[in-house]
Each structure stands twice: as structure tokens, then as C-alpha cells.
Backbone as a chain_set.jsonl record, in Angstrom:
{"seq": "XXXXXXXXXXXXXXXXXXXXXXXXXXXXXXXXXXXXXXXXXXXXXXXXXXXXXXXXXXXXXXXXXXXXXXXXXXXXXXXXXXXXXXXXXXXXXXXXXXXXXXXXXXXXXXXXXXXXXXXXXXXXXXXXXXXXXXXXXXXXXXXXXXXXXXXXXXXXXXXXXXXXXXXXXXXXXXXXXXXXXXXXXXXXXXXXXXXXXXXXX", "coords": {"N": [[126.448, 91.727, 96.406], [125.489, 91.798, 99.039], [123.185, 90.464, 98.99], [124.116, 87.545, 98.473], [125.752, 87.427, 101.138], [123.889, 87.679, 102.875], [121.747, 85.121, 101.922], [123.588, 83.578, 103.005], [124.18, 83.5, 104.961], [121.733, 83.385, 106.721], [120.909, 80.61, 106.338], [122.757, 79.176, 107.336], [122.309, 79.781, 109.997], [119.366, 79.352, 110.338], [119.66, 76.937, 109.18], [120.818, 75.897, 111.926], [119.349, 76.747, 113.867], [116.952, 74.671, 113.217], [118.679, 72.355, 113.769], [119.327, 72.337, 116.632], [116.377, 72.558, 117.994], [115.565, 70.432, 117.013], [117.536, 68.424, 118.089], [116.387, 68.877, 120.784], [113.967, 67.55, 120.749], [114.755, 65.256, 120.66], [115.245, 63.677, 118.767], [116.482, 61.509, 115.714], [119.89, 61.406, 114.546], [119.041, 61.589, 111.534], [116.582, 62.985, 111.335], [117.619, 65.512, 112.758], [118.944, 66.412, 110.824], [117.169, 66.395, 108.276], [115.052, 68.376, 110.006], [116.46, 70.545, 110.04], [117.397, 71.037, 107.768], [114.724, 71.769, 106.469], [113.897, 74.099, 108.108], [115.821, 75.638, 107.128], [115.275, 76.116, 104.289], [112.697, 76.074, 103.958], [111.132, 79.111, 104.242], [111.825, 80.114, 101.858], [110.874, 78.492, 100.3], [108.043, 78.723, 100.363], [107.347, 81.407, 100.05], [108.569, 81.706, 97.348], [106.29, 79.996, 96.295], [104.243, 81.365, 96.328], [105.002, 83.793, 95.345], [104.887, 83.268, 92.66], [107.104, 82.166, 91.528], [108.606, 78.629, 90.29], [108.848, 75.823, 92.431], [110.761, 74.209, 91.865], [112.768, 76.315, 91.626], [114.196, 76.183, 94.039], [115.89, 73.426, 94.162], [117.851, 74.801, 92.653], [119.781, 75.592, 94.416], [122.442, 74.811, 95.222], [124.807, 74.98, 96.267], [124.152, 76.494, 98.575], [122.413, 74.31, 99.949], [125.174, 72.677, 100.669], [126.176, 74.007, 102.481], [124.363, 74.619, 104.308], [123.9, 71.612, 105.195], [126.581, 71.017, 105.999], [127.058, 73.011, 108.627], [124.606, 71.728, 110.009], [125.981, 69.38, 110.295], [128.712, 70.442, 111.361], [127.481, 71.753, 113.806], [126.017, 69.82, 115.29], [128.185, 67.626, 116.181], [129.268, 69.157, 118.191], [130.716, 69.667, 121.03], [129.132, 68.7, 124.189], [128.808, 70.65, 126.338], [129.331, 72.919, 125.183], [127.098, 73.185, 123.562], [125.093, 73.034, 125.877], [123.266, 74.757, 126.887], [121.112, 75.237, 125.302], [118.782, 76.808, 124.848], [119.387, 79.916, 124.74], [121.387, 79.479, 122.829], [119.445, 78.747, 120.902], [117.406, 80.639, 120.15], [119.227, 83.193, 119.809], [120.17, 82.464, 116.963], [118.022, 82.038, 115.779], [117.278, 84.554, 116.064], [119.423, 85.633, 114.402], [118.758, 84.4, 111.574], [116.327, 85.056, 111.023], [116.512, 87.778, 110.593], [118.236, 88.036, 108.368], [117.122, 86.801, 106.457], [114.792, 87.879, 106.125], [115.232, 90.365, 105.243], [116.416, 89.131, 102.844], [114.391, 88.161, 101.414], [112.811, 90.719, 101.208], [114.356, 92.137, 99.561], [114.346, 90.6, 97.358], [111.114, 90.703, 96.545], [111.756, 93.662, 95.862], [113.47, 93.523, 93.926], [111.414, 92.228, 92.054], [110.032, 94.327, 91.128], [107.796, 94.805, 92.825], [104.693, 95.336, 94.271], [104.328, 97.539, 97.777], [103.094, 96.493, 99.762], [103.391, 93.797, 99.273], [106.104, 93.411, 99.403], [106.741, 93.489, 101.945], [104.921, 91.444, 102.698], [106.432, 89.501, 101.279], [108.66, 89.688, 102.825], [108.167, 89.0, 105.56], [107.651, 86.158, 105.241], [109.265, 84.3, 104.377], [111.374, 85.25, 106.326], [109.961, 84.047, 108.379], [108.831, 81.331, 108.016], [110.415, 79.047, 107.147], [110.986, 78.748, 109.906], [108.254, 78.297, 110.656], [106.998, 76.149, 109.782], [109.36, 74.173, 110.925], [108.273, 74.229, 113.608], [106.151, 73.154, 113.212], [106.925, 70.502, 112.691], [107.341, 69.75, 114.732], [105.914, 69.771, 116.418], [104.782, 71.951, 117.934], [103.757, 75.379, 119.284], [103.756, 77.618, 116.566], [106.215, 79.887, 116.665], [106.065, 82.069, 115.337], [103.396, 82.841, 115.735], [102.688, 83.548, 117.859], [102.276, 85.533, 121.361], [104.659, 86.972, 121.619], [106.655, 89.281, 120.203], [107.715, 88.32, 116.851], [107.387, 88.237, 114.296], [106.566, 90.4, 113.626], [109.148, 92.259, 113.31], [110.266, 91.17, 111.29], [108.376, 91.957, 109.019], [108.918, 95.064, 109.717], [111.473, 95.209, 108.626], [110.853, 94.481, 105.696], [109.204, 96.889, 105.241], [110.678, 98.893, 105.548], [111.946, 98.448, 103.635], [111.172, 98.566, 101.18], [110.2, 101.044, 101.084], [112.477, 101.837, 99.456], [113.681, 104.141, 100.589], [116.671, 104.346, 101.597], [119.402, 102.883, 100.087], [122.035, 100.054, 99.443], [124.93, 98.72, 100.517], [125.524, 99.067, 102.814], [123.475, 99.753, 104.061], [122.147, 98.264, 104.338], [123.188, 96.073, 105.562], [123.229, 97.318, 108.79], [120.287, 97.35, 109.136], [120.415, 94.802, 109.419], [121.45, 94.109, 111.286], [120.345, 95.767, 113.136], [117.707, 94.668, 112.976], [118.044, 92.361, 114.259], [119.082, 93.31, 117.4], [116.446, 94.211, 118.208], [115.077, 92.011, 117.977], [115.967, 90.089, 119.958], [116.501, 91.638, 122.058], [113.367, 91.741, 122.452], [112.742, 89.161, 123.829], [114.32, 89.035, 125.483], [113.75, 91.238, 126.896], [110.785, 90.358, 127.049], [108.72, 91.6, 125.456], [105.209, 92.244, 124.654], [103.094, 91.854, 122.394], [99.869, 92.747, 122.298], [97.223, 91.355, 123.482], [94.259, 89.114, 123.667], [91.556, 87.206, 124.588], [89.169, 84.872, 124.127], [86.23, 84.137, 125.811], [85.275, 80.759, 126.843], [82.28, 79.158, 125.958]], "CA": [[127.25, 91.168, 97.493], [124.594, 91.436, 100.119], [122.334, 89.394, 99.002], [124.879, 86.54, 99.097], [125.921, 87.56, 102.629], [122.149, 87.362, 103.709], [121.537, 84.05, 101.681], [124.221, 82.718, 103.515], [124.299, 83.638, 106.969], [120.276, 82.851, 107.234], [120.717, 79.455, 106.018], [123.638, 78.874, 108.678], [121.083, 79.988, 111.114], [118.23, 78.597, 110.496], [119.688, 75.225, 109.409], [121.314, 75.158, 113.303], [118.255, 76.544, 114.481], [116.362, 73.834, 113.157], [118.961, 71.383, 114.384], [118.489, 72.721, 118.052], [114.92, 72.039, 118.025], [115.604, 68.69, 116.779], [117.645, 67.75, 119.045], [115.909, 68.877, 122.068], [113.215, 66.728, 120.854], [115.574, 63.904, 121.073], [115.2, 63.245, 117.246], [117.595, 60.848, 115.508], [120.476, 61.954, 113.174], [118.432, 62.096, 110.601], [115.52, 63.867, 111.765], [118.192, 66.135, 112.86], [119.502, 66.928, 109.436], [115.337, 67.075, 108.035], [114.773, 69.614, 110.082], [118.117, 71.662, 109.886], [116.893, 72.07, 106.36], [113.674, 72.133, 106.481], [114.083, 75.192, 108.539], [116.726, 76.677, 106.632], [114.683, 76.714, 102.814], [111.317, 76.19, 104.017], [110.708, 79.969, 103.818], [112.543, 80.618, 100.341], [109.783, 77.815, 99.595], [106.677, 79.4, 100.534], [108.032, 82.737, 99.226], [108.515, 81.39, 95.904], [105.078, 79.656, 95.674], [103.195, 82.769, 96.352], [105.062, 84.624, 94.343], [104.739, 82.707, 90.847], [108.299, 80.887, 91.343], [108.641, 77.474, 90.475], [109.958, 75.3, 93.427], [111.995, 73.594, 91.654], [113.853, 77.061, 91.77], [115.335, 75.8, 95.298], [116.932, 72.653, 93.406], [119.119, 75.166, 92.067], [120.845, 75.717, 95.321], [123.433, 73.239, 95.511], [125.661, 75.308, 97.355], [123.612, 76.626, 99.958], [122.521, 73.33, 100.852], [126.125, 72.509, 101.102], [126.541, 74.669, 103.208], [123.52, 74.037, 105.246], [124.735, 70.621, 105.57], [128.325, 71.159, 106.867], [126.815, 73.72, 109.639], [124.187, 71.342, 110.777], [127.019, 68.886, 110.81], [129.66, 70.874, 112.691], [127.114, 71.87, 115.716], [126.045, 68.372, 115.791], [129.748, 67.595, 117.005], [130.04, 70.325, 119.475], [131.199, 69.243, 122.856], [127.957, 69.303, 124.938], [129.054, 71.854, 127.041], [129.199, 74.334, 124.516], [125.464, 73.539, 123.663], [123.998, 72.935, 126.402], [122.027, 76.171, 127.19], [120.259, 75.303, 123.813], [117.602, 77.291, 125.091], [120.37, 81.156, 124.209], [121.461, 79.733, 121.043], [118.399, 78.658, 119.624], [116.679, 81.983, 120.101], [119.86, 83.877, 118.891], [120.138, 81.993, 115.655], [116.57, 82.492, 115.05], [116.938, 85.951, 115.245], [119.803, 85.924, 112.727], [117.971, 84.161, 110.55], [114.728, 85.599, 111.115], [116.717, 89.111, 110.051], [118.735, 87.828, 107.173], [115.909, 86.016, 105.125], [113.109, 88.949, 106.004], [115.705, 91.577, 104.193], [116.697, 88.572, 101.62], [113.009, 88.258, 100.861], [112.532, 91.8, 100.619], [114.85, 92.45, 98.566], [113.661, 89.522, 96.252], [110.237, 91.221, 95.924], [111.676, 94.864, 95.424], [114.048, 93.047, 92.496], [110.304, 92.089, 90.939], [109.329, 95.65, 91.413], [106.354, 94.316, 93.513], [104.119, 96.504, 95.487], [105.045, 97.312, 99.26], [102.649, 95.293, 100.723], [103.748, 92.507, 98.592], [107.588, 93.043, 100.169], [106.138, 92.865, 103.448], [104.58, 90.294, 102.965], [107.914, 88.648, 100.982], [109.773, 89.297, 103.87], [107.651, 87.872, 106.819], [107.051, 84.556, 104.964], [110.572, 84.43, 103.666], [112.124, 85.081, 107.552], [109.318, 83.281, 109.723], [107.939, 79.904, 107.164], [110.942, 78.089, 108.029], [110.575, 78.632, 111.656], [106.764, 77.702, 111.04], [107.385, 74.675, 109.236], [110.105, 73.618, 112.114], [107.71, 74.412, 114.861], [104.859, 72.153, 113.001], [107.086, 69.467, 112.081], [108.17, 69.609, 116.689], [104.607, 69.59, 117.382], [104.76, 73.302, 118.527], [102.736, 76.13, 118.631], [104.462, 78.28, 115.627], [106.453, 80.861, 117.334], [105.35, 83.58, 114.739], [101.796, 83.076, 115.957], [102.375, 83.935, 119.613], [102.014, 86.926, 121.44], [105.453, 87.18, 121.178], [107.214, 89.84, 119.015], [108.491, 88.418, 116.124], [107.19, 88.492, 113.057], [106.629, 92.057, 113.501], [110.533, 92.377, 113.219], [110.527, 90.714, 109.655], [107.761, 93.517, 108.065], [108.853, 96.251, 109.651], [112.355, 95.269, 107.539], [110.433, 94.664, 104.647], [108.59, 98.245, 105.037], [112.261, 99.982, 104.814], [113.206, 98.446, 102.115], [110.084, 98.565, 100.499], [109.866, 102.794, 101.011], [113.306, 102.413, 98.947], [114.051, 105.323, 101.466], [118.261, 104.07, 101.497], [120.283, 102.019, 99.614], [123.545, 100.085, 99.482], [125.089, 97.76, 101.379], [125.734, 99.138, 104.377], [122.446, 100.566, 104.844], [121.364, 96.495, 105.165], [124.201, 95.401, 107.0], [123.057, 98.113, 109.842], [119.685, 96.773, 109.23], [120.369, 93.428, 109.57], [121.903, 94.19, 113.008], [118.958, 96.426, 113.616], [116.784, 93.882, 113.56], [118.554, 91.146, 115.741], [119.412, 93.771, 118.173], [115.197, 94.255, 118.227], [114.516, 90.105, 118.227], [117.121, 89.384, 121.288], [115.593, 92.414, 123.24], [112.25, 91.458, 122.511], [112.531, 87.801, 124.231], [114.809, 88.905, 126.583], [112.821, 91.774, 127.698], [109.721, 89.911, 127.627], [108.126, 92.258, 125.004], [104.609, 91.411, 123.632], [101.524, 91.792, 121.568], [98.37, 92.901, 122.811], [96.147, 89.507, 123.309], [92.733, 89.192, 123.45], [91.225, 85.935, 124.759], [87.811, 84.56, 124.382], [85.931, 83.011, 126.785], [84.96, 79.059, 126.126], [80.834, 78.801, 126.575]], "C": [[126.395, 90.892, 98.732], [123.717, 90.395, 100.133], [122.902, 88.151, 98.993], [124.85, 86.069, 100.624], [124.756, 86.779, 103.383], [121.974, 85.85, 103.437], [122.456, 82.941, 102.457], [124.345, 82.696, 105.012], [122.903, 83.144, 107.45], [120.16, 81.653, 106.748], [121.411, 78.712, 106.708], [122.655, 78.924, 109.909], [120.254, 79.591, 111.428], [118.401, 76.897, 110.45], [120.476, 74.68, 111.255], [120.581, 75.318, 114.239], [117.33, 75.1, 114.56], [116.616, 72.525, 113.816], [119.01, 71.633, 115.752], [117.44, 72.221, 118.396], [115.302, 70.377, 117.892], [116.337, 67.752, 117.821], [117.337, 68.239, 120.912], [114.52, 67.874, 122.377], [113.667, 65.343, 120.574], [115.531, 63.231, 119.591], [116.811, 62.489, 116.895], [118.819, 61.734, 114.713], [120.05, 62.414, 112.059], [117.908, 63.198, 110.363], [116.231, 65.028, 112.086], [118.38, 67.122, 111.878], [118.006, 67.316, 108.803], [115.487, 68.297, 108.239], [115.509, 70.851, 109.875], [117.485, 72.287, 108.236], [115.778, 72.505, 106.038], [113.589, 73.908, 106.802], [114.793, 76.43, 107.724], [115.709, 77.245, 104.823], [113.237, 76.464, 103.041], [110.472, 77.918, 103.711], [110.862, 80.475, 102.736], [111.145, 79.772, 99.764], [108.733, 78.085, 99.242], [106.911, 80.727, 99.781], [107.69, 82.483, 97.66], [107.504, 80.844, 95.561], [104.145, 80.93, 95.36], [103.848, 83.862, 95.458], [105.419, 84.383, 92.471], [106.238, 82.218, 91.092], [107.86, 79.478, 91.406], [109.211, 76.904, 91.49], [110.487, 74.722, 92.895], [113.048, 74.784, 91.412], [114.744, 76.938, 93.575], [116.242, 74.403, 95.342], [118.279, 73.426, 93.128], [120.188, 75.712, 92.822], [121.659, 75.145, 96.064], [124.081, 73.819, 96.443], [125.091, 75.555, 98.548], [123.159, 75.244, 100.894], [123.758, 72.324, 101.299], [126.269, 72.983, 102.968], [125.338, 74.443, 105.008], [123.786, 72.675, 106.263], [125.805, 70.399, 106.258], [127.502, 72.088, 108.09], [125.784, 72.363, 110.47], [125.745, 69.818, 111.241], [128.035, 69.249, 111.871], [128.57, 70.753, 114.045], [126.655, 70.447, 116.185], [126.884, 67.272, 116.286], [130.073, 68.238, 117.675], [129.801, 69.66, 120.064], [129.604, 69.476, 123.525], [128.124, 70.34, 125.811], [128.83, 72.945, 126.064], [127.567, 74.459, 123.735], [124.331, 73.437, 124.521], [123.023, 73.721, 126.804], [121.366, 76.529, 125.479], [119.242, 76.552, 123.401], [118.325, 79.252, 124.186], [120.173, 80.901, 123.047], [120.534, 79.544, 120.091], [117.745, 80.203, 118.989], [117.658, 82.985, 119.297], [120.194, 83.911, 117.471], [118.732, 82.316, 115.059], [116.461, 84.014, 114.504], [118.063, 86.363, 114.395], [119.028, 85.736, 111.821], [116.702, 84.701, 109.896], [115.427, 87.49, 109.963], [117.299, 89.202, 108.606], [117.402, 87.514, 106.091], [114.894, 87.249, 104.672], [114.021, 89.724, 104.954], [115.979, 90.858, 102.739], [115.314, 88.748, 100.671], [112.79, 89.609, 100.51], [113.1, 92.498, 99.485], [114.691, 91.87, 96.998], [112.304, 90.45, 95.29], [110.413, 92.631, 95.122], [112.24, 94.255, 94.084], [113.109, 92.64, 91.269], [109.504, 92.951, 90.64], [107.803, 95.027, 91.985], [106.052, 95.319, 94.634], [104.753, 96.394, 96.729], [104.167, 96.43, 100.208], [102.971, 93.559, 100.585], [105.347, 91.911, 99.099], [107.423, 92.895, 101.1], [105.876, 91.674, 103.874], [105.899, 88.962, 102.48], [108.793, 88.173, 102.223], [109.348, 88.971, 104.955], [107.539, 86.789, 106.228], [108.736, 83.994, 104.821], [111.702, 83.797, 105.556], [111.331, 84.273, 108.41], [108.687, 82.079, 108.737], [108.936, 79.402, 107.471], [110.586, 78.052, 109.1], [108.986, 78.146, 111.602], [106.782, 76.78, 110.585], [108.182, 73.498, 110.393], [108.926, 73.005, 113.627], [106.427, 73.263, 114.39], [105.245, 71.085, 113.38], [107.361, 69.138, 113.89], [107.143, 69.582, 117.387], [104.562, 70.795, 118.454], [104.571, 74.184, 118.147], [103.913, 77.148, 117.824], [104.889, 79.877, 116.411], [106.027, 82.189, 116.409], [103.761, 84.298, 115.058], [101.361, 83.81, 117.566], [102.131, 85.194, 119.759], [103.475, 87.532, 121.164], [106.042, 88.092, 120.136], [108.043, 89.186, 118.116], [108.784, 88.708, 114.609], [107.193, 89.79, 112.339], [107.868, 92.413, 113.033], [110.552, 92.376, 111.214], [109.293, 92.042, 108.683], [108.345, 94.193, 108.383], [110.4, 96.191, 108.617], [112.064, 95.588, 106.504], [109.63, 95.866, 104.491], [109.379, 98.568, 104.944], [112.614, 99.803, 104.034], [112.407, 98.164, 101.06], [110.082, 99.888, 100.328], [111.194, 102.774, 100.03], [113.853, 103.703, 99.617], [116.022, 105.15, 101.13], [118.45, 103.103, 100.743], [121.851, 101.965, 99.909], [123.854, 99.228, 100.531], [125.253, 97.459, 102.732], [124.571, 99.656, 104.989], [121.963, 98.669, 105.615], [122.02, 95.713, 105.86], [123.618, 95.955, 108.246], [121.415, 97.512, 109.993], [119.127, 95.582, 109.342], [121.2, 93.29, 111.22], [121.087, 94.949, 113.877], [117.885, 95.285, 114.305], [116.866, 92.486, 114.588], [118.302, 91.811, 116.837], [117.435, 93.701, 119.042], [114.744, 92.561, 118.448], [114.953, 90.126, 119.21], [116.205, 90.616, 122.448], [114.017, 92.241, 123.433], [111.806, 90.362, 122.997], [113.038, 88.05, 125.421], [114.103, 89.916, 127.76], [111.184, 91.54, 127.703], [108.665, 90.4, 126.893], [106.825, 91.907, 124.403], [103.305, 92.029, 123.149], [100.659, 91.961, 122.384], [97.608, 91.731, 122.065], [95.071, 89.655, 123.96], [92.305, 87.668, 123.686], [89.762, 85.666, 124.801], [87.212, 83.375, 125.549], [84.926, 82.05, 126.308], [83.443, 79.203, 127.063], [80.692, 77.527, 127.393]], "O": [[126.565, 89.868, 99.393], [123.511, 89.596, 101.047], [122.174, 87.356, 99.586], [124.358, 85.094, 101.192], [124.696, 85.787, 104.109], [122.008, 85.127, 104.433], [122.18, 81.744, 102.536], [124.582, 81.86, 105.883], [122.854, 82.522, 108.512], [118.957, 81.417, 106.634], [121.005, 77.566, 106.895], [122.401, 77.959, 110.629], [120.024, 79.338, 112.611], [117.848, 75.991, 111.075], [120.612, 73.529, 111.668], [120.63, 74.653, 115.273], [117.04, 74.528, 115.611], [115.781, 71.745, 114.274], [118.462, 70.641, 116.233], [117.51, 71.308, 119.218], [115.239, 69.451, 118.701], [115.928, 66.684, 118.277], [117.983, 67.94, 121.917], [114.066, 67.506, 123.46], [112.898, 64.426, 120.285], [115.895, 62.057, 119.528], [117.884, 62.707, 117.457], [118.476, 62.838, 114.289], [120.481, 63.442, 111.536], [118.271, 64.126, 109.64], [115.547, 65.987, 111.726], [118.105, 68.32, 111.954], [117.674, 68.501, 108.831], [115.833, 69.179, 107.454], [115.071, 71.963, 109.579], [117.251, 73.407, 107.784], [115.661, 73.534, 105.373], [113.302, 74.768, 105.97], [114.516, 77.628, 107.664], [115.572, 78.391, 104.395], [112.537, 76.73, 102.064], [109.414, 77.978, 103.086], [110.079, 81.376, 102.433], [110.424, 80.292, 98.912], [108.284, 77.869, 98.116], [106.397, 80.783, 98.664], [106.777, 82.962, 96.988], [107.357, 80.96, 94.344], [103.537, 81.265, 94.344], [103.166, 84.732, 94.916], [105.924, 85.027, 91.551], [106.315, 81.44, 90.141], [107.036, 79.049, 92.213], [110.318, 77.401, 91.699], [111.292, 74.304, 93.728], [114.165, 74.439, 91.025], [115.692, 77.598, 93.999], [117.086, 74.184, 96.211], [119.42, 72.988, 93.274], [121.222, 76.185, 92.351], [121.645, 74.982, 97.284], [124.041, 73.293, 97.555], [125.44, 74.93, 99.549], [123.402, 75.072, 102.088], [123.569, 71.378, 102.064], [126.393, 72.451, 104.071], [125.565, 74.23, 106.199], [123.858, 72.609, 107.491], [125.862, 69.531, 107.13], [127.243, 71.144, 108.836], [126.222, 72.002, 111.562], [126.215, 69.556, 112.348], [128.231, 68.652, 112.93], [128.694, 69.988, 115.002], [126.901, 70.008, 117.309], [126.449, 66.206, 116.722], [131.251, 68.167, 118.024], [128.821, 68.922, 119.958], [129.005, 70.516, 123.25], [127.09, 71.003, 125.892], [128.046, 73.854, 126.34], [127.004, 75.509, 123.425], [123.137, 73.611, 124.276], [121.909, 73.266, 127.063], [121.231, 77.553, 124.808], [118.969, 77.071, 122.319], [117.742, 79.696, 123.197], [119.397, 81.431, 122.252], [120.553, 79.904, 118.914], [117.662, 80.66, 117.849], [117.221, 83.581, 118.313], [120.444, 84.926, 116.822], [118.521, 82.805, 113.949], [116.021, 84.551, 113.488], [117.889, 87.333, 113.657], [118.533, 86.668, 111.187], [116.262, 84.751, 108.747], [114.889, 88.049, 109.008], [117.023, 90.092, 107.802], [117.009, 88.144, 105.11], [114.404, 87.551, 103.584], [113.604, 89.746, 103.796], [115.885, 91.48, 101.681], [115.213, 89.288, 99.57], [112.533, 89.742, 99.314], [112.533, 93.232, 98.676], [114.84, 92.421, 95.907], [112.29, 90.773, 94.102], [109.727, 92.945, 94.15], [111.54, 94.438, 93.088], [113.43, 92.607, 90.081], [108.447, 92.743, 90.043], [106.829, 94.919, 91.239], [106.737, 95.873, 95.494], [105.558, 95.496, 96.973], [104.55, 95.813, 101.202], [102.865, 92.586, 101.33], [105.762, 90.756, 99.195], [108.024, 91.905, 101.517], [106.253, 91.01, 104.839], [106.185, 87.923, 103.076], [109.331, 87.118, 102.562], [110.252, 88.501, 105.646], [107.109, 86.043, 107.109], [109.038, 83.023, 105.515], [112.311, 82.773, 105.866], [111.972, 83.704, 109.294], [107.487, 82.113, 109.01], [108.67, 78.938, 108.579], [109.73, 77.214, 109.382], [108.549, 77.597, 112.614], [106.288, 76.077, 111.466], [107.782, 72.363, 110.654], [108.838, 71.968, 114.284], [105.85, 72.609, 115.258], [104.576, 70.42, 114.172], [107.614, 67.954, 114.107], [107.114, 69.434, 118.609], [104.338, 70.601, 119.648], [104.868, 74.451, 116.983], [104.928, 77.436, 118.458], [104.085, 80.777, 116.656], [105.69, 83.243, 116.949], [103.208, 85.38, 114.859], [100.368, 84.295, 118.108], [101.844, 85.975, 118.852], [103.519, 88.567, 120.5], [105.923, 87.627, 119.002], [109.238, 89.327, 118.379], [109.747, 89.134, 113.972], [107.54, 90.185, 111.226], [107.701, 93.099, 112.024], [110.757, 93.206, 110.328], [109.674, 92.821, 107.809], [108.921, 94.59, 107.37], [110.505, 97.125, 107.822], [112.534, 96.598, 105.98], [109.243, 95.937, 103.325], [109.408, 98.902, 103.759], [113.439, 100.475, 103.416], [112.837, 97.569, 100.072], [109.928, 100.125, 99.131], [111.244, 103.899, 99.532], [114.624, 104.321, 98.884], [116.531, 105.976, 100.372], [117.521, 102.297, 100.693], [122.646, 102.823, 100.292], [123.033, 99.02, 101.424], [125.212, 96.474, 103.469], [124.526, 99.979, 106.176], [121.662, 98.183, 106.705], [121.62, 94.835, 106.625], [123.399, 95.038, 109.037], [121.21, 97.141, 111.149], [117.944, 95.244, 109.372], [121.337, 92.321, 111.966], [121.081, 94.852, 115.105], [117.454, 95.081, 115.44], [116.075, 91.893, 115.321], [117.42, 91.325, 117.544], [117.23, 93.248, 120.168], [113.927, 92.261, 119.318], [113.962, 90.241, 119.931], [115.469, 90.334, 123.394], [113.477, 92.582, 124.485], [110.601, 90.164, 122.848], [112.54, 87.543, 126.426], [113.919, 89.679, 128.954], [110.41, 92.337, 128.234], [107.561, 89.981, 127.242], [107.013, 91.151, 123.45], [102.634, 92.749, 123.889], [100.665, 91.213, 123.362], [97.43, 91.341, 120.912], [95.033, 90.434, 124.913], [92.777, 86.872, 122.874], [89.124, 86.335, 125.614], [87.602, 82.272, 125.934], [83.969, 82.323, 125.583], [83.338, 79.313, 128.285], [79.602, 77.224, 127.879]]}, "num_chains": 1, "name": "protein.A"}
């Protein structure tokens, strides 16, 4: 049941993330819709290359890109008022998405009994390769790369559910509100990475 949940709420997310972006860069309808998906299965994509899936295993998600579809549709009819502080909802959708996919992914790799560095790594590529795909395709620096906390968010998921420490559905519901709660405070309070800059000869 969870893994539904997850597959579906981070594909809502990311595909309205993506359409955000898109249209702040004034992109057409189209380009709109592109990126909406792009965003939304771009990390299931990368995921599945690296881990011996065929991509044509994201053909087989008719529904989700239904679903993808109708969401970037609806917000692309909201009233401008209710999007205009793009700048909130993008970031909040991200960090759904960002939390859904990392635990979807992790859970993917534990389902192939794959080492824990291997779910780690499932679930940062999984929650942040859309968003890096988005951010290429917008001509912007890939928010996973910044100093920014975010990526961090998506392992440390995939380390809990990699230790197998809990199970069950409610342990990842609580952890899927864990880790938003951790994204939204981490932008809003400004939180970041120790950076290191070189100086240009």
C-alpha cells in the first residue's frame, strides 16, 4: 500500500514542481507539460539504469503518467492568484517529492536485497535526478549540487530503511513527513553545507 501512496504522491509533486519551473521560465504549454514529466520519472529513470532495469520499465506506467498529466494540467488552470508566490510552492512540492521517491527508491533497492550503500544511493538518485534533469533542462545550477541541504535528506531516508531497523507502513508515513518537515526547515532556515572555495590563479 505504501509504495503506491509514495509512487503517487511524488509524481503529483514533482510533475507540478516541474511545471512551476517551467512556467517561471515563461515556457510554452508544451514545454510546460515536458518538463512536468520530465521531472516527475526522470529519477525512476536513472534509478533503473544503474540498477540493471530496462527503461522501457517506465513505459509500463500508464497510470502514473495519467496521473502526472491531469496534475500538471489542473495547476496549469489555477487562478493566478493562487500561484503566484511560485517561489513557496515550488520548494514545498519539491520537498514532497524529494521525500516520497527517496523512500520509493529505497524501498525498490531493499526489495532487490541490495547492499546499504546501494539503497542510499537508490534513494538520492531516485528523489533528486528528476529535480536534476529539470534544473538542466531551465539552464540551472542543479539544486542537489548546492550548498544547500538537500540531497542529504534523500540518504539519510535511504540509511533507515536500509538498517531495516522498523517496518510497516506507518513507520514510512512518519518518515515521509520526517523528511519534508527537515527539507522546508532547511530552506527556510537557511541551513547549509560546509563550502570550500578555490581561488582562480
Amino acid at each position: 500500500m505504501a509504495w503506491e501512496v509514495f509512487s503517487i504522491v511524488g509524481t503529483i509533486a514533482f510533475a507540478i514542481s516541474g511545471a512551476i519551473i517551467a512556467m517561471e521560465e515563461e515556457y510554452d504549454l508544451f514545454g510546460v507539460y515536458i518538463l512536468g514529466i520530465v521531472t516527475a520519472f526522470g529519477g525512476g529513470a536513472i534509478r533503473n539504469l544503474l540498477i540493471g532495469l530496462p527503461v522501457t520499465t517506465l513505459w509500463g506506467q500508464d497510470m502514473m503518467f495519467q496521473i502526472a498529466i491531469a496534475a500538471i494540467t489542473i495547476f496549469f488552470l489555477f487562478p493566478h492568484r493562487l500561484i503566484q508566490h511560485w517561489h513557496r510552492w515550488g520548494n514545498f512540492t519539491d520537498a514532497i517529492g524529494l521525500s516520497a521517491f527517496a523512500i520509493q527508491g529505497a524501498l525498490y533497492a531493499v526489495k532487490l536485497d541490495m547492499p546499504i550503500s546501494a539503497v542510499i544511493v537508490a534513494a538520492v538518485l531516485t528523489g533528486s535526478g528528476g529535480g536534476i534533469i529539470r534544473d538542466l533542462l531551465a539552464r540551472r545550477q542543479p539544486l542537489v549540487l548546492r550548498d544547500e541541504i538537500y540531497g542529504v535528506w534523500a540518504a539519510l531516508a535511504g540509511l533507515i530503511i536500509g538498517l531495516q531497523l522498523f517496518s510497516g507502513d506507518l513507520f514510512l508515513y512518519v518518515l515521509f513527513g520526517v523528511i519534508i518537515v527537515l527539507r522546508v526547515l532547511s530552506y527556510m532556515k537557511k541551513w547549509r553545507l560546509p563550502l570550500r572555495k578555490l581561488n582562480r590563479a
